[in-house]
PDB file of C-alpha atoms and ligand atoms in Angstrom:
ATOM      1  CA  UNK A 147      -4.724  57.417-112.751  1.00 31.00           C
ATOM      2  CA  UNK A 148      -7.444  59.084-110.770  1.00 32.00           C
ATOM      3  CA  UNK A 149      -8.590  62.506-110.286  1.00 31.00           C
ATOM      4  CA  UNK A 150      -7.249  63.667-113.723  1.00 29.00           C
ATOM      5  CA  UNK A 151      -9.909  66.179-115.086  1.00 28.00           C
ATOM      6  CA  UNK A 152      -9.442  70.102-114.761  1.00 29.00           C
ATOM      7  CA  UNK A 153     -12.055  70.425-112.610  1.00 28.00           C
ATOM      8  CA  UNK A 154     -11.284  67.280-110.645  1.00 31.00           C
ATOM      9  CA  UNK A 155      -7.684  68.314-109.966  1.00 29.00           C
ATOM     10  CA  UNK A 156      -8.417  71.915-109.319  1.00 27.00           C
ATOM     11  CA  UNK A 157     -10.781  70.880-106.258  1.00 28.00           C
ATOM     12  CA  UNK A 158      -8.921  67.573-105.208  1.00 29.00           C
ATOM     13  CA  UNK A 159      -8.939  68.337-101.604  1.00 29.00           C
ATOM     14  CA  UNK A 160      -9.355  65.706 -99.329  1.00 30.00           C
ATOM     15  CA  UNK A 161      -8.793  65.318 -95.566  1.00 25.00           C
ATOM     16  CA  UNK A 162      -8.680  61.289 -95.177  1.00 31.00           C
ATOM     17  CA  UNK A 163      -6.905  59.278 -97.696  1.00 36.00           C
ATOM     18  CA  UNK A 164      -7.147  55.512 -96.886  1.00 36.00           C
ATOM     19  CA  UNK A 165      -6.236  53.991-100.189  1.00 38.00           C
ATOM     20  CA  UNK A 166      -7.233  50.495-101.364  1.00 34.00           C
ATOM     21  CA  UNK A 167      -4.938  49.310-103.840  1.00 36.00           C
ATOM     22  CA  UNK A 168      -5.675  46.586-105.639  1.00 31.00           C
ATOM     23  CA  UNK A 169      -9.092  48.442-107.074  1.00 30.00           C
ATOM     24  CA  UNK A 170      -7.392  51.715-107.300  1.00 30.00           C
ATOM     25  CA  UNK A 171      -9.930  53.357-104.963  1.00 30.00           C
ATOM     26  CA  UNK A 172      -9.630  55.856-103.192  1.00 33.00           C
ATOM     27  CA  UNK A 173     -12.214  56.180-100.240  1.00 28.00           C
ATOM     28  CA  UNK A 174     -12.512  59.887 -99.666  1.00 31.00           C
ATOM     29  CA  UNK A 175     -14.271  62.445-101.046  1.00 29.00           C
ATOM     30  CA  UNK A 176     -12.997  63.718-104.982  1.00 31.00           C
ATOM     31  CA  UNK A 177     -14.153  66.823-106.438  1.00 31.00           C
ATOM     32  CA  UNK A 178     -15.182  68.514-103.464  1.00 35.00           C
ATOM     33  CA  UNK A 179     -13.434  71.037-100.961  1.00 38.00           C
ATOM     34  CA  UNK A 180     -14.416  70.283 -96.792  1.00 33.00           C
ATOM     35  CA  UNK A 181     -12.991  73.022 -94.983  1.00 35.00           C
ATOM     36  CA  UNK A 182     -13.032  73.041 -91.288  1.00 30.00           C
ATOM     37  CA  UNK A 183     -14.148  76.061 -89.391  1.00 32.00           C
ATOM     38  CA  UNK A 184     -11.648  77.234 -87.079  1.00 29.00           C
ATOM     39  CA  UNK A 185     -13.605  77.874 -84.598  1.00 30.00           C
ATOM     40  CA  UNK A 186     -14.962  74.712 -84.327  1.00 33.00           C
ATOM     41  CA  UNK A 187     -11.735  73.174 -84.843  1.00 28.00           C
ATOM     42  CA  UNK A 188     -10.618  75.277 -81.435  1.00 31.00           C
ATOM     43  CA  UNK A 189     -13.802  74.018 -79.690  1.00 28.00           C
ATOM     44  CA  UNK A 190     -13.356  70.068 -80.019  1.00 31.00           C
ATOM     45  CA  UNK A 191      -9.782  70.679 -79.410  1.00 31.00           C
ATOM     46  CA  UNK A 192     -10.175  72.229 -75.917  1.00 29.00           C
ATOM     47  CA  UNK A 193     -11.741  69.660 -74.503  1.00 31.00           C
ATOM     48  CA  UNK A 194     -10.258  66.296 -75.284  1.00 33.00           C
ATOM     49  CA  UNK A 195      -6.563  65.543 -77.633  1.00 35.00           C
ATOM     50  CA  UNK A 196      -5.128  64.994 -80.559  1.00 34.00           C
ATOM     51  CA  UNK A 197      -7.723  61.955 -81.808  1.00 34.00           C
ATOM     52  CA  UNK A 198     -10.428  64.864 -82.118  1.00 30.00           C
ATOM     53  CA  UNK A 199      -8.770  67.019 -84.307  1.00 32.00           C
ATOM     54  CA  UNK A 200      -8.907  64.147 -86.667  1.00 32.00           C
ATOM     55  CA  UNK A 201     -12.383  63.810 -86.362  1.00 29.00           C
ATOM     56  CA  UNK A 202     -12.400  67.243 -85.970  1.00 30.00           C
ATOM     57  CA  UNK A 203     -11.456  67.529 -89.929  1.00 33.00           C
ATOM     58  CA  UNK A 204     -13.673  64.283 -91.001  1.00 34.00           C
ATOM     59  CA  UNK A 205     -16.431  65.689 -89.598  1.00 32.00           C
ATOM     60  CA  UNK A 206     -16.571  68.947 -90.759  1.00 35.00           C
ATOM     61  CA  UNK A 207     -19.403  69.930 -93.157  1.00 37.00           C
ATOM     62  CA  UNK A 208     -18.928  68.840 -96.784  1.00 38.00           C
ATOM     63  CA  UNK A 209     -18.746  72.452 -98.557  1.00 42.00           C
ATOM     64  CA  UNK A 210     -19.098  73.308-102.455  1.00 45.00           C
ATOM     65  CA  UNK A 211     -15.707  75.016-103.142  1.00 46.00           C
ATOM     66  CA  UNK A 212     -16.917  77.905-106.017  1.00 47.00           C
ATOM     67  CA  UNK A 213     -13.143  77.836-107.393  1.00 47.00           C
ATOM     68  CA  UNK A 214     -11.229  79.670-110.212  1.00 46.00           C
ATOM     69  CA  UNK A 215     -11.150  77.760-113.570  1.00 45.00           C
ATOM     70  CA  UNK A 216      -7.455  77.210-113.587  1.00 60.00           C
ATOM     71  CA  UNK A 217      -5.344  74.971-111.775  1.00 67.00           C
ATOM     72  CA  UNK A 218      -2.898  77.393-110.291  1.00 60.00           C
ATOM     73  CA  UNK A 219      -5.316  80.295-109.037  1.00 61.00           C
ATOM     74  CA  UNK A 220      -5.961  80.017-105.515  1.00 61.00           C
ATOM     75  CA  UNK A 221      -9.049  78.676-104.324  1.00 61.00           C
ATOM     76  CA  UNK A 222     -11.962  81.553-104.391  1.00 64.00           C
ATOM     77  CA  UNK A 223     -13.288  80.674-100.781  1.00 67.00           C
ATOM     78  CA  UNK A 224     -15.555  83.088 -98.810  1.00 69.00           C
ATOM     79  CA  UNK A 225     -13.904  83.725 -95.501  1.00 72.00           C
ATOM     80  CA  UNK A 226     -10.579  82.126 -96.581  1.00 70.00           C
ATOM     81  CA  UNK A 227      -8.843  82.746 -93.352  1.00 74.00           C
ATOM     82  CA  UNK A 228     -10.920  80.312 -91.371  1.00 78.00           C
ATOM     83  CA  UNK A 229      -9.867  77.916 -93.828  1.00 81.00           C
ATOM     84  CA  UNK A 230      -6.849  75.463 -93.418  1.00 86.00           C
ATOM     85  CA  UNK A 231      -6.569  74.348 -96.530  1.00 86.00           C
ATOM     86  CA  UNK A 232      -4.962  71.180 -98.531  1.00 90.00           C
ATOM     87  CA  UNK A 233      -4.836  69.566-101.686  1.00 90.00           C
ATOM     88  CA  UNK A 234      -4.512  65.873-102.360  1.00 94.00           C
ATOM     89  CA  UNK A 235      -2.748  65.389-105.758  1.00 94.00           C
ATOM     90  CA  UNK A 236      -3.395  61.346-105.839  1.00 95.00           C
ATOM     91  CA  UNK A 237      -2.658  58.591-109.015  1.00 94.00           C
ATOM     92  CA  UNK A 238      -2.832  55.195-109.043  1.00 93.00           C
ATOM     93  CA  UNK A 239      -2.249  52.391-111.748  1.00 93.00           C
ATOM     94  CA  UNK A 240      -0.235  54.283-113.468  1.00 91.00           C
ATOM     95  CA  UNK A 241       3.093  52.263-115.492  1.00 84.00           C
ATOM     96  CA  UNK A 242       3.444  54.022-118.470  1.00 83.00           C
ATOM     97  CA  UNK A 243       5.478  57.348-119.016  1.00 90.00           C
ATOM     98  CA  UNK A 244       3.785  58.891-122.168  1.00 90.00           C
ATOM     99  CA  UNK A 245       0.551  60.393-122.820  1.00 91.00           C
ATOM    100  CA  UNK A 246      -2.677  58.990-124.993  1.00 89.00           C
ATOM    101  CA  UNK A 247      -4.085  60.629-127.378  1.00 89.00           C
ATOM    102  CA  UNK A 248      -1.590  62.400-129.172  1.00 87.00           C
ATOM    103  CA  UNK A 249      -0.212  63.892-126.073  1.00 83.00           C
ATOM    104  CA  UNK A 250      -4.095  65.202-124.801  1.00 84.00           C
ATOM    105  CA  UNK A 251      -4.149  62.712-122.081  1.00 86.00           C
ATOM    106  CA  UNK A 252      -2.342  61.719-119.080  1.00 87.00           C
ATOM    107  CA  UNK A 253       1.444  61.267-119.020  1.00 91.00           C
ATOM    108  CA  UNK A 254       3.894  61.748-116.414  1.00 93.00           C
ATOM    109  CA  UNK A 255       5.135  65.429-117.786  1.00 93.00           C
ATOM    110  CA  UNK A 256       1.354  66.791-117.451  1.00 91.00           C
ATOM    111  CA  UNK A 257       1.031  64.733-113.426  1.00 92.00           C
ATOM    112  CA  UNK A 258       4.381  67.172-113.020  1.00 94.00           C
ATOM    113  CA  UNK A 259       3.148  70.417-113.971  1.00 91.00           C
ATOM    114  CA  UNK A 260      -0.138  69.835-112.290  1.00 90.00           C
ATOM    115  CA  UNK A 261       1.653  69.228-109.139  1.00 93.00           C
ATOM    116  CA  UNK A 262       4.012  72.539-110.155  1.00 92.00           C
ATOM    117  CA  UNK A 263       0.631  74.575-110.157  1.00 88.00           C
ATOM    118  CA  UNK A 264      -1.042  73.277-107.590  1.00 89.00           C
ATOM    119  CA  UNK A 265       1.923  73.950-105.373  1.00 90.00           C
ATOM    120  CA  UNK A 266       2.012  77.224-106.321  1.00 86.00           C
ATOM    121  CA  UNK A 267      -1.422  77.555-105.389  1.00 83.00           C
ATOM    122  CA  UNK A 268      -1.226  75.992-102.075  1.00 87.00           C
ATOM    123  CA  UNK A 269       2.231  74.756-100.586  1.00 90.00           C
ATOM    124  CA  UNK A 270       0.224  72.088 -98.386  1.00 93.00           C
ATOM    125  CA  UNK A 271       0.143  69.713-101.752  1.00 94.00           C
ATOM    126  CA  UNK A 272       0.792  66.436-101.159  1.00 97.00           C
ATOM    127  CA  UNK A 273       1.509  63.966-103.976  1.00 97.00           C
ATOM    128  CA  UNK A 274       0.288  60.247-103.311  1.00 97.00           C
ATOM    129  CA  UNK A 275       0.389  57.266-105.255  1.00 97.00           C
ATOM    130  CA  UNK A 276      -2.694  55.051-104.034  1.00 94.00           C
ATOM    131  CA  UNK A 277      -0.833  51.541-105.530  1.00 94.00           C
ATOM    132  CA  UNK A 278       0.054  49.619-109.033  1.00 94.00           C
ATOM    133  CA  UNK A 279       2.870  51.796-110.045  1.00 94.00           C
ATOM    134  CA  UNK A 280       5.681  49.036-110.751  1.00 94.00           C
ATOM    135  CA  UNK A 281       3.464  46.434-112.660  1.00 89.00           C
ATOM    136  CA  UNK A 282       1.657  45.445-114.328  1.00 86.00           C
ATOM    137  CA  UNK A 283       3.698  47.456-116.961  1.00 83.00           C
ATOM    138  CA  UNK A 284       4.478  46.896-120.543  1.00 83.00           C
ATOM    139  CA  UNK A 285       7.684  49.240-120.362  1.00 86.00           C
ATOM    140  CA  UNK A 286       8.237  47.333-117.375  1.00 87.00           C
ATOM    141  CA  UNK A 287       8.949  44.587-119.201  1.00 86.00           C
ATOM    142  CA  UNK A 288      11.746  45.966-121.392  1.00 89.00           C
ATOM    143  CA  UNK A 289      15.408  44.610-120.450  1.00 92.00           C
ATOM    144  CA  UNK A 290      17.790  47.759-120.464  1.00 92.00           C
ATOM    145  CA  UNK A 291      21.710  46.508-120.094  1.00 93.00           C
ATOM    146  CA  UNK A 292      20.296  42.880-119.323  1.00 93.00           C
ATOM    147  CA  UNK A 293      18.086  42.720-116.672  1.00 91.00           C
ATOM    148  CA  UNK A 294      14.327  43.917-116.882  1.00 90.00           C
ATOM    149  CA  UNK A 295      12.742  46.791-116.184  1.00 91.00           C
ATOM    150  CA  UNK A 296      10.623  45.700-113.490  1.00 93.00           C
ATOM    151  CA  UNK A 297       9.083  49.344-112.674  1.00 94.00           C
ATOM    152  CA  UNK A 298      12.384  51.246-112.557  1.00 94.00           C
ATOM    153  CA  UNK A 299      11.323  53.237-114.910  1.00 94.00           C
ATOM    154  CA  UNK A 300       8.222  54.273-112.657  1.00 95.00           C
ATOM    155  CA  UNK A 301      10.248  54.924-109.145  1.00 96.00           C
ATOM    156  CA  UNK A 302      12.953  56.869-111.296  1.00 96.00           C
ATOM    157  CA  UNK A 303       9.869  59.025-112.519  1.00 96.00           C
ATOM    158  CA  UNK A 304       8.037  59.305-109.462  1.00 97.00           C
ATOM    159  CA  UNK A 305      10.971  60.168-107.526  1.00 97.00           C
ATOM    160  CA  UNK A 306      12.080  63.066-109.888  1.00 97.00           C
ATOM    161  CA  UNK A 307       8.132  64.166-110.116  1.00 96.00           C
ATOM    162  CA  UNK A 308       8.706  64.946-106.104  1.00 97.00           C
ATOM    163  CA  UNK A 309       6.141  61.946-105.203  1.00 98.00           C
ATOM    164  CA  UNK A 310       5.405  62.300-100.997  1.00 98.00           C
ATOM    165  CA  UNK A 311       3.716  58.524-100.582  1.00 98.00           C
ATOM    166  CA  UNK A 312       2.926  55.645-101.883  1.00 98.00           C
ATOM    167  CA  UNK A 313       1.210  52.962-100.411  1.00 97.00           C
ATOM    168  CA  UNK A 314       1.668  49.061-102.507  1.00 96.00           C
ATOM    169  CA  UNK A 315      -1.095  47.950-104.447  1.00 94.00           C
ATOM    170  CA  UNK A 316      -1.538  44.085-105.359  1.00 93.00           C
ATOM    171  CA  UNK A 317       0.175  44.440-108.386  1.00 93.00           C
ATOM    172  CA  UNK A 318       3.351  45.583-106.855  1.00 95.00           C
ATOM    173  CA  UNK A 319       3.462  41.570-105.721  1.00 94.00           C
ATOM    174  CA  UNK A 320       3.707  40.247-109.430  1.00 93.00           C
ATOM    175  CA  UNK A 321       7.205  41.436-109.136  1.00 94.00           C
ATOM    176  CA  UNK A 322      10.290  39.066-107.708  1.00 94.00           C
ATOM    177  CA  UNK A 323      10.664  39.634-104.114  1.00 95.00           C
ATOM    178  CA  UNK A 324      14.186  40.847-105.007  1.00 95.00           C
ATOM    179  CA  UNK A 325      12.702  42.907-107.594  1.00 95.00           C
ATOM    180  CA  UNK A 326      10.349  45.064-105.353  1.00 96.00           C
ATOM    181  CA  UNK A 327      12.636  45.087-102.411  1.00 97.00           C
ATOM    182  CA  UNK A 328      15.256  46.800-105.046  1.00 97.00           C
ATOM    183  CA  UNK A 329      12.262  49.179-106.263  1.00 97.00           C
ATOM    184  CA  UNK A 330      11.046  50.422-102.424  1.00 98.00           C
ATOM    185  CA  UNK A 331      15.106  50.484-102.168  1.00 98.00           C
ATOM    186  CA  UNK A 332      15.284  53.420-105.225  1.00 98.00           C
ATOM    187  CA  UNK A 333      12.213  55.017-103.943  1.00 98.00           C
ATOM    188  CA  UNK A 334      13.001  58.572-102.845  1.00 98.00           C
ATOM    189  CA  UNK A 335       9.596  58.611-101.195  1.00 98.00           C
ATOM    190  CA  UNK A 336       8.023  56.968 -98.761  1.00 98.00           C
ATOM    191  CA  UNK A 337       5.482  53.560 -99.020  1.00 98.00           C
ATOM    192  CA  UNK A 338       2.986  53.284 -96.736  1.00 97.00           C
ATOM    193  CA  UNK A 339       1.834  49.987 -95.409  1.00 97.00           C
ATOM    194  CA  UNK A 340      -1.025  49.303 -92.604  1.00 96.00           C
ATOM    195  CA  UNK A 341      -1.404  45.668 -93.338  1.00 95.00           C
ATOM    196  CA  UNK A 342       1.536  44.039 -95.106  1.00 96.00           C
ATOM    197  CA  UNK A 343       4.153  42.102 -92.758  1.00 96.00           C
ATOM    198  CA  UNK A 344       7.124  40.131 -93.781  1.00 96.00           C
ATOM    199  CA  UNK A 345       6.376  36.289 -93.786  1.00 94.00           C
ATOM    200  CA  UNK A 346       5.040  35.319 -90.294  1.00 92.00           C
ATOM    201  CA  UNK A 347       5.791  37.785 -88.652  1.00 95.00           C
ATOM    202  CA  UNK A 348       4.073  41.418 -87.352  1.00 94.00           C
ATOM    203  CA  UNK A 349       7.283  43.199 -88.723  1.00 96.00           C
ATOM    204  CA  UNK A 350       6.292  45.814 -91.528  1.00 97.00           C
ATOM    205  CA  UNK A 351       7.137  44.645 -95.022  1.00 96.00           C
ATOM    206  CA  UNK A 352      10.361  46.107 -95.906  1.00 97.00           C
ATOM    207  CA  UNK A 353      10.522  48.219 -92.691  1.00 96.00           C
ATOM    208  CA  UNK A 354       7.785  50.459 -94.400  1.00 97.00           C
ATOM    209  CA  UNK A 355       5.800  52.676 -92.568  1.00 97.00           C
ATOM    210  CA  UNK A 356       2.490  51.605 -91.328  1.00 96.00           C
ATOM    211  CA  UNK A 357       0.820  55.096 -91.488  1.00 97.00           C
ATOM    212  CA  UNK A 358       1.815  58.777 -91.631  1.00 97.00           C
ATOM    213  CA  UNK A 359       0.604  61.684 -89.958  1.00 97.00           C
ATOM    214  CA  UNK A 360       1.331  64.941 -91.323  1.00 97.00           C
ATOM    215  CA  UNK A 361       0.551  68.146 -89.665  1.00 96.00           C
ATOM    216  CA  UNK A 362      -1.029  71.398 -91.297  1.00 94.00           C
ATOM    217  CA  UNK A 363      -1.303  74.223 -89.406  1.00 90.00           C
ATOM    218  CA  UNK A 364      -2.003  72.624 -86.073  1.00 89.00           C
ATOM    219  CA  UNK A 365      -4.786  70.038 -88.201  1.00 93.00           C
ATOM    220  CA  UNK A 366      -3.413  66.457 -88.104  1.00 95.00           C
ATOM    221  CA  UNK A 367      -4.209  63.933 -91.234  1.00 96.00           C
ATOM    222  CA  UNK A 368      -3.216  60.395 -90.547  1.00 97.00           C
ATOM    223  CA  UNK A 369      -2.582  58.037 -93.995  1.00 97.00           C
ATOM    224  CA  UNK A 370      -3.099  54.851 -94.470  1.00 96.00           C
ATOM    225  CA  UNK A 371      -2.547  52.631 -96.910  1.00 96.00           C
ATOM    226  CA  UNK A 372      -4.928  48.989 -97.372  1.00 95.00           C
ATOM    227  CA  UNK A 373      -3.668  46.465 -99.339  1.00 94.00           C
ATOM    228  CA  UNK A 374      -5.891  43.439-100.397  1.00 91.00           C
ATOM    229  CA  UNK A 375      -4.248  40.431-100.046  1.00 89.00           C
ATOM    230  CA  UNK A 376      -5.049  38.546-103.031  1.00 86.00           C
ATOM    231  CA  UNK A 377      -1.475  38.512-104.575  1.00 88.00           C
ATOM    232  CA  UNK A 378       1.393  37.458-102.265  1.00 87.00           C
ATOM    233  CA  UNK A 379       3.916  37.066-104.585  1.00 84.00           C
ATOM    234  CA  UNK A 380       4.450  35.725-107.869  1.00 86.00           C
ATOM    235  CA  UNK A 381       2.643  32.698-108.992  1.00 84.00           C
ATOM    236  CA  UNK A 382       5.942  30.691-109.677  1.00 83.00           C
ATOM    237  CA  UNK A 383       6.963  31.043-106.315  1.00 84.00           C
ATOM    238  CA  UNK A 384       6.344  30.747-102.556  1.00 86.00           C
ATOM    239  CA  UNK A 385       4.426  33.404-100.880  1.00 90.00           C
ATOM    240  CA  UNK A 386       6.991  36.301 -99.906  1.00 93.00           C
ATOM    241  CA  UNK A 387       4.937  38.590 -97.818  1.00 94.00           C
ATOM    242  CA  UNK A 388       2.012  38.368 -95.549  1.00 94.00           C
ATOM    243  CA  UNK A 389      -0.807  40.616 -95.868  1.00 94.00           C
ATOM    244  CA  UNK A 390      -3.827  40.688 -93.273  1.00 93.00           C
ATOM    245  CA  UNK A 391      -7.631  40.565 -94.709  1.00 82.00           C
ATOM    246  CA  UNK A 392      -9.518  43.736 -94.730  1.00 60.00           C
TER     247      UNK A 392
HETATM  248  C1  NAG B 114      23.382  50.647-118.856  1.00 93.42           C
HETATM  249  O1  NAG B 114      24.782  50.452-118.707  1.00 93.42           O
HETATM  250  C2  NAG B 114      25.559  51.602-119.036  1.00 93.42           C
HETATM  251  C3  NAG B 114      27.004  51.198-118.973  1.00 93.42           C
HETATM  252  O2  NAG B 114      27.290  50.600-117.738  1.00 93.42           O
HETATM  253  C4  NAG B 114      25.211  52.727-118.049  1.00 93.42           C
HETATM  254  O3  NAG B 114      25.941  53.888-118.386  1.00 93.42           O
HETATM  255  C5  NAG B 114      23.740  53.028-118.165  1.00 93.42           C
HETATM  256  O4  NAG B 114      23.372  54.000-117.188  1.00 93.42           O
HETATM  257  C6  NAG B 114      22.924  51.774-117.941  1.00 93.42           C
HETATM  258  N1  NAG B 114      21.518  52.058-118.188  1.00 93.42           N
HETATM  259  C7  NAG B 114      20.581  51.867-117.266  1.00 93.42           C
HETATM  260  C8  NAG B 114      19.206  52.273-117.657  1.00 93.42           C
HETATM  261  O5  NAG B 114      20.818  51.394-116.182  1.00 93.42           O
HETATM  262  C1  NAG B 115      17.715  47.342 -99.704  1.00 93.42           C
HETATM  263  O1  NAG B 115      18.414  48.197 -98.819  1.00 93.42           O
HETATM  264  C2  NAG B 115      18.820  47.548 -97.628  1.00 93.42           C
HETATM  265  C3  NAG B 115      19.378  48.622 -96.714  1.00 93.42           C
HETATM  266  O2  NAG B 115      20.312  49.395 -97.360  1.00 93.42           O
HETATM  267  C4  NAG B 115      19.824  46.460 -97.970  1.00 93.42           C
HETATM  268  O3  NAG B 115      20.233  45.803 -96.801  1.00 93.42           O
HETATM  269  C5  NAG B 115      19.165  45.476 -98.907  1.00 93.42           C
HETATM  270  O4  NAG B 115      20.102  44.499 -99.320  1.00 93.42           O
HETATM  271  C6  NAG B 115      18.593  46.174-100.116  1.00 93.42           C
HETATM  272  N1  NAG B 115      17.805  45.199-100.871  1.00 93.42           N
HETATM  273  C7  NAG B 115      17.972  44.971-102.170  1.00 93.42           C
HETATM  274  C8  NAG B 115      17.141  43.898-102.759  1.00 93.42           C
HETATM  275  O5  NAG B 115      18.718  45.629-102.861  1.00 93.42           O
HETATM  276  C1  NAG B 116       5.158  30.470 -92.736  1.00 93.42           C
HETATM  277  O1  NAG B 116       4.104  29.791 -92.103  1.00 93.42           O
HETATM  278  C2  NAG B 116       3.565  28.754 -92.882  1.00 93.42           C
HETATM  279  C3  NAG B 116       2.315  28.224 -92.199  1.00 93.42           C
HETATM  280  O2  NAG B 116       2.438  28.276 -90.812  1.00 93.42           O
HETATM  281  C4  NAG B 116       4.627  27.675 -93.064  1.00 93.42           C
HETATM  282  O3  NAG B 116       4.122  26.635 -93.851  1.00 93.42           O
HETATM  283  C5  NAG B 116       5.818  28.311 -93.777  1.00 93.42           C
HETATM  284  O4  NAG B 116       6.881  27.383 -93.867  1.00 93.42           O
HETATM  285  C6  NAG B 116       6.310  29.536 -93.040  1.00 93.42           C
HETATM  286  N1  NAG B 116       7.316  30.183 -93.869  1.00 93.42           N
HETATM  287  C7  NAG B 116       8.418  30.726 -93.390  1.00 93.42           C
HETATM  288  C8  NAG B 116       9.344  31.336 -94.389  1.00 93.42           C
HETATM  289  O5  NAG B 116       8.676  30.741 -92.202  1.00 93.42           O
END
């Protein structure tokens, strides 16, 4: 699970998420706040479209965000109303339900009242899922009325949590291709693909969706999600999916 700490969490703001599953990286900036100026938002904008208010955003100067010490406070930014502001609440490799260390660390309950907070600190919080949620799991592997787990219990979870994305890690390929066609069936959010294609062919992988672009206050953030393609199925069987090289 990343970004977990107080501090991480409270300034997880990111304006690019590409997400590279199979190392559970995330390859935007953690633990920092970029805020983009209005007014030189407005200027790039006038002059050429909508691919510049991307860069617009990427581009904009890193800034220190001096913040309140609880998750749930808004933001203490000078001049907050040249801000457009986000938050990025993001996990990944994450199979288990319960917390570590007699209930100090991680867990599913304390990812849902983060998100509760940060939401009520800023509505534009989006909850991602950056790959390796349905194995490899040890729960996973429990049979309930038969028939294994296979990371049920992590899509029933994720969808009650109010998850927005996911995109597949590697590990998501250990599963039967039945098995993870039934999970991205139950999902109540959506997976995010840019390079995973059913067997020779350039259709998406389970009709997923190769990117998303969401829109906050007039500032557009495209998602992506990488996969690498080192797992293309289980072992015991014939390759199920097709996943281009990074
Ligand atoms: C197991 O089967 C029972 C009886 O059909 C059903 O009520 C229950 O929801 C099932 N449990 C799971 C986890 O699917
Ligand atoms: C997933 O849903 C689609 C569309 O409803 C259905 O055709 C397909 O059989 C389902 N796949 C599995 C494995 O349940
Ligand atoms: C996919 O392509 C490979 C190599 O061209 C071929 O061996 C395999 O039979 C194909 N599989 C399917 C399901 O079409």
């Amino acid at each position: 699970m990343g970004c977990r700490s107080k501090v991480e969490l409270n300034v997880c703001q990111v304006t690019f998420l590409i997400s590279l599953c199979s190392i559970a990286v995330i390859l935007a900036v953690f633990g920092w706040f970029r805020g983009i100026d209005i007014g030189d938002y407005k200027a790039s904008s006038t002059s050429s479209k909508s691919n510049n208010k991307v860069a617009a955003v990427v581009h904009a100067p890193l800034r220190a965000m001096p913040h309140a010490d609880d998750i749930g406070s808004p933001p203490l930014l000078n001049n907050a109303h040249s801000y457009v502001q986000w938050t990025f609440l993001q996990m990944n490799d994450v199979y288990e339900l319960k917390p570590l260390g007699g209930g100090n660390k991680g867990g599913m309950a304390r990812v849902a009242t983060i998100r509760k907070l940060l939401l009520q600190e800023n509505p534009n919080t989006i909850t991602v899922v950056s790959g390796d949620v349905v194995s490899p799991s040890a729960l996973g592997n429990s049979i309930v009325n038969g028939s294994m787990l296979n990371g049920r219990q992590m899509i029933g979870t994720l969808n009650v949590l109010g998850l927005n994305y996911a995109a597949l890690g590697n590990h998501e390929f250990d599963l039967k291709e039945t098995s993870l066609r039934r999970r991205l069936n139950e999902s109540k959010f959506e997976w995010i693909g840019s390079n995973i294609y059913e067997l020779n062919t350039t259709k998406p992988f389970h009709n997923i969706i190769p990117y998303k672009i969401l829109t906050i206050a007039n500032v557009k953030i495209v998602l992506i999600g990488l996969t690498i393609d080192d797992n293309l199925g289980p072992s015991s069987a014939p390759a199920y999916v097709h996943i281009t090289s990074q």
